[in-house]
mmCIF file of C-alpha atoms in Angstrom:
data_model
loop_
_atom_site.group_PDB
_atom_site.id
_atom_site.type_symbol
_atom_site.label_atom_id
_atom_site.label_comp_id
_atom_site.label_asym_id
_atom_site.label_seq_id
_atom_site.Cartn_x
_atom_site.Cartn_y
_atom_site.Cartn_z
ATOM 1 C CA MET A 1 -59.872 -23.687 214.146
ATOM 2 C CA ARG A 2 -56.584 -21.819 213.459
ATOM 3 C CA LYS A 3 -56.117 -21.465 217.775
ATOM 4 C CA ARG A 4 -56.290 -24.465 218.303
ATOM 5 C CA ARG A 5 -53.916 -25.003 215.665
ATOM 6 C CA GLY A 6 -51.577 -22.617 217.068
ATOM 7 C CA GLY A 7 -51.910 -23.661 220.094
ATOM 8 C CA ARG A 8 -50.517 -27.241 219.112
ATOM 9 C CA ILE A 9 -47.089 -25.534 217.363
ATOM 10 C CA LEU A 10 -46.593 -23.719 220.320
ATOM 11 C CA ARG A 11 -47.007 -26.334 222.429
ATOM 12 C CA ILE A 12 -44.327 -28.304 219.839
ATOM 13 C CA LEU A 13 -41.698 -25.627 219.905
ATOM 14 C CA GLY A 14 -42.138 -24.864 223.608
ATOM 15 C CA ILE A 15 -40.763 -29.117 223.637
ATOM 16 C CA ALA A 16 -38.417 -28.721 220.938
ATOM 17 C CA LEU A 17 -37.089 -25.926 223.006
ATOM 18 C CA ILE A 18 -36.972 -28.148 226.364
ATOM 19 C CA ILE A 19 -35.119 -31.073 224.482
ATOM 20 C CA VAL A 20 -32.442 -28.452 223.332
ATOM 21 C CA ALA A 21 -32.689 -27.626 226.484
ATOM 22 C CA LEU A 22 -31.254 -31.300 228.489
ATOM 23 C CA ALA A 23 -29.388 -32.334 225.725
ATOM 24 C CA LEU A 24 -27.470 -29.295 226.253
ATOM 25 C CA LEU A 25 -27.389 -29.434 229.823
ATOM 26 C CA GLY A 26 -26.554 -33.320 229.123
ATOM 27 C CA GLY A 27 -24.090 -32.784 227.043
ATOM 28 C CA PHE A 28 -22.583 -29.488 228.797
ATOM 29 C CA ALA A 29 -22.891 -32.290 232.387
ATOM 30 C CA TYR A 30 -20.919 -34.873 230.836
ATOM 31 C CA MET A 31 -18.120 -32.795 229.361
ATOM 32 C CA LYS A 32 -17.953 -31.270 233.583
ATOM 33 C CA LEU A 33 -17.398 -35.577 234.096
ATOM 34 C CA GLN A 34 -15.276 -36.459 231.942
ATOM 35 C CA GLU A 35 -12.827 -33.500 232.737
ATOM 36 C CA HIS A 36 -13.306 -34.462 236.197
ATOM 37 C CA ARG A 37 -12.117 -37.657 235.589
ATOM 38 C CA GLU A 38 -9.048 -36.583 233.559
ATOM 39 C CA MET A 39 -7.902 -34.655 236.533
ATOM 40 C CA ARG A 40 -8.283 -37.671 238.865
ATOM 41 C CA THR A 41 -7.109 -39.466 236.782
ATOM 42 C CA GLN A 42 -3.869 -37.091 236.630
ATOM 43 C CA TYR A 43 -4.299 -36.955 240.132
ATOM 44 C CA LYS A 44 -4.037 -40.432 240.560
ATOM 45 C CA LEU A 45 -1.114 -40.846 238.516
ATOM 46 C CA GLN A 46 1.006 -38.188 239.902
ATOM 47 C CA GLN A 47 0.488 -39.509 243.926
ATOM 48 C CA MET A 48 1.847 -43.101 242.015
ATOM 49 C CA PHE A 49 5.008 -41.475 241.162
ATOM 50 C CA GLU A 50 5.947 -38.830 244.080
ATOM 51 C CA SER A 51 5.380 -41.570 246.248
ATOM 52 C CA THR A 52 8.189 -43.834 245.949
ATOM 53 C CA GLY A 53 10.150 -40.916 247.535
ATOM 54 C CA SER A 54 13.771 -39.773 246.562
ATOM 55 C CA ILE A 55 15.582 -41.502 244.473
ATOM 56 C CA GLY A 56 19.563 -40.857 243.909
ATOM 57 C CA ARG A 57 20.281 -39.095 240.847
ATOM 58 C CA ARG A 58 22.664 -39.313 237.926
ATOM 59 C CA SER A 59 22.338 -36.909 234.858
ATOM 60 C CA TRP A 60 21.325 -37.633 231.177
ATOM 61 C CA PHE A 61 25.207 -35.966 231.031
ATOM 62 C CA ASP A 62 26.552 -39.513 233.580
ATOM 63 C CA LEU A 63 25.074 -41.745 232.568
ATOM 64 C CA PHE A 64 24.855 -40.865 228.037
ATOM 65 C CA GLY A 65 27.439 -37.955 227.810
ATOM 66 C CA ALA A 66 30.142 -38.945 228.645
ATOM 67 C CA SER A 67 31.251 -42.324 227.050
ATOM 68 C CA ALA A 68 28.656 -44.431 224.796
ATOM 69 C CA LEU A 69 25.999 -45.993 225.246
ATOM 70 C CA ALA A 70 25.661 -48.490 227.550
ATOM 71 C CA GLU A 71 24.194 -51.689 226.088
ATOM 72 C CA GLU A 72 19.509 -51.875 226.347
ATOM 73 C CA GLY A 73 20.341 -54.983 227.978
ATOM 74 C CA GLU A 74 21.344 -53.314 230.868
ATOM 75 C CA HIS A 75 19.186 -50.790 231.436
ATOM 76 C CA ARG A 76 17.859 -51.166 234.947
ATOM 77 C CA ILE A 77 13.843 -49.589 234.488
ATOM 78 C CA SER A 78 13.367 -46.761 237.254
ATOM 79 C CA ASP A 79 12.232 -47.624 240.925
ATOM 80 C CA ARG A 80 10.237 -44.251 240.707
ATOM 81 C CA LEU A 81 8.819 -45.303 237.290
ATOM 82 C CA ALA A 82 7.975 -49.104 237.721
ATOM 83 C CA GLU A 83 4.898 -49.341 238.813
ATOM 84 C CA LEU A 84 3.169 -46.879 235.885
ATOM 85 C CA TYR A 85 5.635 -49.284 233.151
ATOM 86 C CA GLU A 86 4.030 -52.080 233.843
ATOM 87 C CA ILE A 87 0.798 -49.960 233.194
ATOM 88 C CA ASN A 88 2.162 -48.449 230.567
ATOM 89 C CA PRO A 89 4.631 -49.429 228.474
ATOM 90 C CA ASP A 90 5.290 -47.002 225.769
ATOM 91 C CA LEU A 91 6.320 -45.018 229.138
ATOM 92 C CA ILE A 92 9.571 -43.116 228.330
ATOM 93 C CA GLY A 93 9.780 -40.657 231.436
ATOM 94 C CA TRP A 94 7.804 -38.017 233.460
ATOM 95 C CA LEU A 95 8.371 -34.087 233.299
ATOM 96 C CA ILE A 96 8.361 -31.768 235.769
ATOM 97 C CA ALA A 97 8.466 -28.258 234.881
ATOM 98 C CA GLY A 98 7.856 -25.246 237.629
ATOM 99 C CA GLU A 99 4.591 -25.822 239.789
ATOM 100 C CA ASP A 100 2.084 -26.571 238.169
ATOM 101 C CA ILE A 101 3.309 -29.107 234.963
ATOM 102 C CA SER A 102 4.248 -33.179 236.536
ATOM 103 C CA THR A 103 3.131 -36.110 234.059
ATOM 104 C CA PRO A 104 3.738 -38.922 232.810
ATOM 105 C CA ILE A 105 5.558 -38.930 229.050
ATOM 106 C CA VAL A 106 4.579 -41.298 226.522
ATOM 107 C CA LEU A 107 6.173 -41.611 223.235
ATOM 108 C CA ARG A 108 4.197 -44.620 220.321
ATOM 109 C CA ASP A 109 3.158 -42.052 217.475
ATOM 110 C CA ASN A 110 2.282 -38.964 216.614
ATOM 111 C CA GLU A 111 -1.758 -39.551 216.837
ATOM 112 C CA TYR A 112 -2.763 -42.124 219.347
ATOM 113 C CA TYR A 113 -2.547 -39.288 222.664
ATOM 114 C CA LEU A 114 -3.717 -36.921 221.199
ATOM 115 C CA ASN A 115 -6.752 -38.864 222.351
ATOM 116 C CA HIS A 116 -6.025 -41.492 225.336
ATOM 117 C CA ASP A 117 -5.273 -41.742 228.252
ATOM 118 C CA PHE A 118 -2.032 -43.259 230.300
ATOM 119 C CA TYR A 119 -4.163 -46.111 230.700
ATOM 120 C CA GLY A 120 -5.194 -46.391 227.223
ATOM 121 C CA LYS A 121 -8.890 -44.993 227.775
ATOM 122 C CA SER A 122 -10.749 -42.534 225.584
ATOM 123 C CA SER A 123 -9.668 -38.993 226.511
ATOM 124 C CA ASN A 124 -9.697 -34.951 225.404
ATOM 125 C CA SER A 125 -6.722 -34.495 227.418
ATOM 126 C CA GLY A 126 -4.619 -37.272 225.834
ATOM 127 C CA THR A 127 -1.288 -37.576 226.676
ATOM 128 C CA VAL A 128 2.105 -35.567 226.939
ATOM 129 C CA PHE A 129 4.118 -37.499 223.773
ATOM 130 C CA ALA A 130 7.500 -36.985 222.627
ATOM 131 C CA ASP A 131 7.512 -37.067 218.543
ATOM 132 C CA ALA A 132 7.414 -40.165 216.538
ATOM 133 C CA ARG A 133 11.588 -39.007 215.458
ATOM 134 C CA ASN A 134 12.496 -39.710 219.201
ATOM 135 C CA MET A 135 11.794 -43.221 218.941
ATOM 136 C CA ASN A 136 15.740 -42.936 220.350
ATOM 137 C CA TRP A 137 14.756 -40.205 223.456
ATOM 138 C CA GLU A 138 17.730 -41.917 225.703
ATOM 139 C CA SER A 139 20.695 -40.136 223.633
ATOM 140 C CA ASP A 140 18.581 -37.650 221.215
ATOM 141 C CA ASN A 141 19.812 -34.209 221.419
ATOM 142 C CA TYR A 142 16.607 -32.655 220.084
ATOM 143 C CA VAL A 143 13.515 -33.875 220.988
ATOM 144 C CA VAL A 144 10.321 -32.312 220.968
ATOM 145 C CA LEU A 145 7.121 -32.926 223.599
ATOM 146 C CA TYR A 146 3.525 -32.233 222.625
ATOM 147 C CA GLY A 147 1.043 -31.994 225.322
ATOM 148 C CA HIS A 148 -3.149 -30.506 224.811
ATOM 149 C CA ASN A 149 -3.100 -26.852 225.694
ATOM 150 C CA MET A 150 -6.228 -27.848 228.117
ATOM 151 C CA LYS A 151 -8.769 -25.177 229.911
ATOM 152 C CA ASN A 152 -9.206 -27.228 233.526
ATOM 153 C CA GLY A 153 -4.858 -26.854 233.410
ATOM 154 C CA THR A 154 -4.045 -30.536 232.942
ATOM 155 C CA MET A 155 -1.417 -31.894 230.774
ATOM 156 C CA PHE A 156 0.521 -28.079 228.531
ATOM 157 C CA GLY A 157 -2.554 -26.179 230.135
ATOM 158 C CA LYS A 158 -0.629 -24.217 232.165
ATOM 159 C CA LEU A 159 2.770 -23.702 229.908
ATOM 160 C CA LYS A 160 1.218 -20.359 228.715
ATOM 161 C CA LEU A 161 2.067 -19.239 231.555
ATOM 162 C CA TYR A 162 5.525 -19.057 230.666
ATOM 163 C CA ALA A 163 5.082 -15.916 229.057
ATOM 164 C CA GLU A 164 4.343 -13.727 232.185
ATOM 165 C CA SER A 165 7.618 -12.901 233.591
ATOM 166 C CA GLU A 166 6.604 -12.955 236.826
ATOM 167 C CA TYR A 167 6.485 -16.214 236.572
ATOM 168 C CA PHE A 168 9.065 -17.108 233.955
ATOM 169 C CA LYS A 169 11.384 -16.051 236.818
ATOM 170 C CA ASN A 170 11.152 -18.264 239.752
ATOM 171 C CA SER A 171 9.862 -21.516 237.558
ATOM 172 C CA SER A 172 12.576 -22.050 235.520
ATOM 173 C CA CYS A 173 13.097 -25.435 237.180
ATOM 174 C CA VAL A 174 12.435 -28.148 234.288
ATOM 175 C CA GLU A 175 13.228 -31.123 234.962
ATOM 176 C CA ILE A 176 12.574 -35.213 232.584
ATOM 177 C CA HIS A 177 12.681 -38.395 235.714
ATOM 178 C CA PHE A 178 13.834 -40.952 232.582
ATOM 179 C CA LEU A 179 12.868 -44.220 232.270
ATOM 180 C CA TYR A 180 16.198 -45.728 232.804
ATOM 181 C CA ASP A 181 18.413 -46.315 235.519
ATOM 182 C CA ASP A 182 17.042 -43.369 237.884
ATOM 183 C CA VAL A 183 18.292 -40.779 235.687
ATOM 184 C CA VAL A 184 17.336 -37.338 236.822
ATOM 185 C CA THR A 185 18.297 -34.074 234.175
ATOM 186 C CA ALA A 186 17.283 -30.608 235.039
ATOM 187 C CA TYR A 187 16.829 -28.413 232.052
ATOM 188 C CA VAL A 188 17.405 -24.080 231.939
ATOM 189 C CA PRO A 189 14.323 -22.933 230.147
ATOM 190 C CA PHE A 190 17.250 -20.069 227.057
ATOM 191 C CA ALA A 191 13.724 -19.324 225.153
ATOM 192 C CA VAL A 192 9.260 -19.093 224.522
ATOM 193 C CA ILE A 193 8.063 -18.827 220.961
ATOM 194 C CA ASP A 194 4.484 -17.915 220.002
ATOM 195 C CA ALA A 195 4.800 -19.224 216.739
ATOM 196 C CA SER A 196 3.234 -20.768 213.310
ATOM 197 C CA MET A 197 3.409 -24.884 211.406
ATOM 198 C CA ASP A 198 1.605 -22.968 209.083
ATOM 199 C CA ALA A 199 4.966 -22.667 206.207
ATOM 200 C CA SER A 200 3.364 -19.987 204.486
ATOM 201 C CA GLY A 201 2.797 -17.683 206.708
ATOM 202 C CA ALA A 202 6.090 -14.760 208.282
ATOM 203 C CA ASP A 203 5.943 -16.105 211.634
ATOM 204 C CA TYR A 204 6.512 -19.437 211.015
ATOM 205 C CA LEU A 205 9.080 -22.037 213.359
ATOM 206 C CA ASP A 206 10.602 -25.608 211.924
ATOM 207 C CA LEU A 207 9.763 -27.289 214.920
ATOM 208 C CA ARG A 208 10.230 -31.132 214.419
ATOM 209 C CA CYS A 209 13.768 -30.099 212.508
ATOM 210 C CA PHE A 210 15.202 -33.343 213.289
ATOM 211 C CA ASP A 211 17.278 -33.138 210.443
ATOM 212 C CA LEU A 212 19.131 -30.389 211.716
ATOM 213 C CA PHE A 213 19.788 -32.172 213.993
ATOM 214 C CA GLU A 214 20.330 -34.906 213.555
ATOM 215 C CA GLY A 215 22.605 -34.201 210.569
ATOM 216 C CA GLY A 216 25.526 -33.647 213.184
ATOM 217 C CA ASP A 217 25.875 -29.727 210.930
ATOM 218 C CA ALA A 218 27.236 -27.692 214.385
ATOM 219 C CA ALA A 219 27.503 -24.480 212.678
ATOM 220 C CA ALA A 220 23.686 -24.474 210.904
ATOM 221 C CA ILE A 221 22.682 -26.363 214.307
ATOM 222 C CA GLN A 222 24.012 -23.035 216.408
ATOM 223 C CA ALA A 223 22.260 -21.110 213.853
ATOM 224 C CA GLN A 224 18.604 -23.018 214.336
ATOM 225 C CA ILE A 225 19.258 -22.170 218.637
ATOM 226 C CA ASP A 226 20.550 -18.803 217.304
ATOM 227 C CA LEU A 227 17.241 -17.696 215.604
ATOM 228 C CA LEU A 228 15.632 -19.756 218.459
ATOM 229 C CA LEU A 229 17.007 -17.124 220.586
ATOM 230 C CA GLU A 230 16.120 -13.689 218.756
ATOM 231 C CA ARG A 231 12.481 -14.741 218.905
ATOM 232 C CA SER A 232 12.308 -15.618 221.834
ATOM 233 C CA MET A 233 10.062 -13.432 224.103
ATOM 234 C CA TYR A 234 12.715 -12.878 226.455
ATOM 235 C CA ALA A 235 16.313 -12.398 226.840
ATOM 236 C CA ILE A 236 18.921 -13.671 229.590
ATOM 237 C CA PRO A 237 22.551 -12.519 229.213
ATOM 238 C CA GLY A 238 24.494 -14.896 230.535
ATOM 239 C CA LEU A 239 22.476 -17.912 229.823
ATOM 240 C CA ALA A 240 24.628 -19.687 227.308
ATOM 241 C CA VAL A 241 23.331 -22.135 224.518
ATOM 242 C CA ASP A 242 25.249 -23.657 221.378
ATOM 243 C CA SER A 243 25.734 -26.777 219.107
ATOM 244 C CA SER A 244 26.571 -29.620 222.345
ATOM 245 C CA ASP A 245 23.271 -28.607 224.135
ATOM 246 C CA ARG A 246 20.958 -31.395 224.738
ATOM 247 C CA ILE A 247 17.466 -29.522 223.583
ATOM 248 C CA VAL A 248 13.668 -30.420 225.417
ATOM 249 C CA ALA A 249 10.804 -28.299 223.352
ATOM 250 C CA LEU A 250 7.860 -27.885 224.829
ATOM 251 C CA ALA A 251 4.666 -27.508 222.569
ATOM 252 C CA THR A 252 1.580 -26.883 222.970
ATOM 253 C CA CYS A 253 -1.432 -25.043 220.910
ATOM 254 C CA SER A 254 -1.380 -21.539 221.090
ATOM 255 C CA TYR A 255 -4.565 -19.559 219.194
ATOM 256 C CA ASP A 256 -2.956 -16.183 218.490
ATOM 257 C CA LEU A 257 -1.192 -17.440 215.544
ATOM 258 C CA ALA A 258 -2.777 -19.743 212.662
ATOM 259 C CA ASP A 259 -1.683 -23.432 213.250
ATOM 260 C CA GLY A 260 -0.011 -21.619 216.399
ATOM 261 C CA ARG A 261 2.205 -23.561 219.407
ATOM 262 C CA PHE A 262 3.109 -21.909 222.628
ATOM 263 C CA ILE A 263 6.898 -23.582 222.491
ATOM 264 C CA LEU A 264 9.181 -23.860 225.538
ATOM 265 C CA PHE A 265 12.923 -24.346 224.268
ATOM 266 C CA CYS A 266 15.231 -25.739 227.208
ATOM 267 C CA ARG A 267 18.328 -27.259 227.630
ATOM 268 C CA ALA A 268 19.792 -29.747 230.156
ATOM 269 C CA LEU A 269 21.869 -28.076 232.405
ATOM 270 C CA ARG A 270 26.005 -28.665 231.427
ATOM 271 C CA GLU A 271 28.689 -30.166 233.626
ATOM 272 C CA GLY A 272 29.988 -28.565 236.593
ATOM 273 C CA GLU A 273 26.176 -26.827 237.161
ATOM 274 C CA SER A 274 22.929 -26.823 239.253
ATOM 275 C CA ALA A 275 19.988 -26.050 239.008
ATOM 276 C CA GLN A 276 20.071 -23.688 241.805
ATOM 277 C CA GLN A 277 22.843 -21.432 239.350
ATOM 278 C CA MET A 278 20.217 -21.514 236.924
ATOM 279 C CA GLU A 279 17.163 -20.396 239.072
ATOM 280 C CA THR A 280 19.202 -17.671 240.157
ATOM 281 C CA LEU A 281 20.694 -16.650 236.738
ATOM 282 C CA ILE A 282 16.777 -17.085 235.465
ATOM 283 C CA ARG A 283 15.021 -14.894 238.147
ATOM 284 C CA GLU A 284 18.137 -12.058 237.953
ATOM 285 C CA ASN A 285 18.557 -11.879 233.973
ATOM 286 C CA ALA A 286 15.884 -12.160 232.676
ATOM 287 C CA VAL A 287 14.028 -9.910 230.533
ATOM 288 C CA ARG A 288 11.153 -10.064 228.858
ATOM 289 C CA ARG A 289 11.164 -7.937 224.722
ATOM 290 C CA ASP A 290 8.026 -5.992 224.418
#
């Protein structure tokens, strides 16, 4: 009797283990399928963006920096982004950072695109989005872009490569293709920071310092920029950054600090500067701090 009961218990345990194993395998298979779908979606979007070909480039400075903003009705959707805008009117531009990041930028709020793709479908990868405080993204002098740190390399999954000295020196080309008027703005990275968003910690950094930039206090803005330069993983002699520069921060999750963020801070090229000139400056002058 005891042997029979013991055998029954073993069979039940065996069946339970098989069910658990099948559930784990099914969950793993589902994750892989979803990952593949998300990578395929990203590739499709890139193909749509790149298929339009080259465009006549105008800088942000040309359109917004030298004169008052045009009336909204005078704007024209960029030829390169028109098809993507028809799919998703939350689109505000396209980001290229080095050779590994090429993705649309959307703007709605700070929640929706954490778990929705460009087509509005549920997605672990989400979509790269601008902070909700950047509703005036065309003219804001401080813009924050968020993207998940995905293991499959999508979104900002490769952003942390900028912590590697050789990568930083050879991937300093950052561009934003604006939604309107075929405006393309080139940026140069000036700071790479691993920071905590926990205000009580010593490694805290106020990433969402929009009030500071909107306040227009040049001295206060310069103090914030100097702090970023001081905390950066790199020193870049010869690269000036001041309160008049347009700054974009690319932020993703980091797991080295409490509520950590890995952030690449960039400034727009100034009038008279070229991307090639800035790339050479970074390659020759950037020094990784220990």
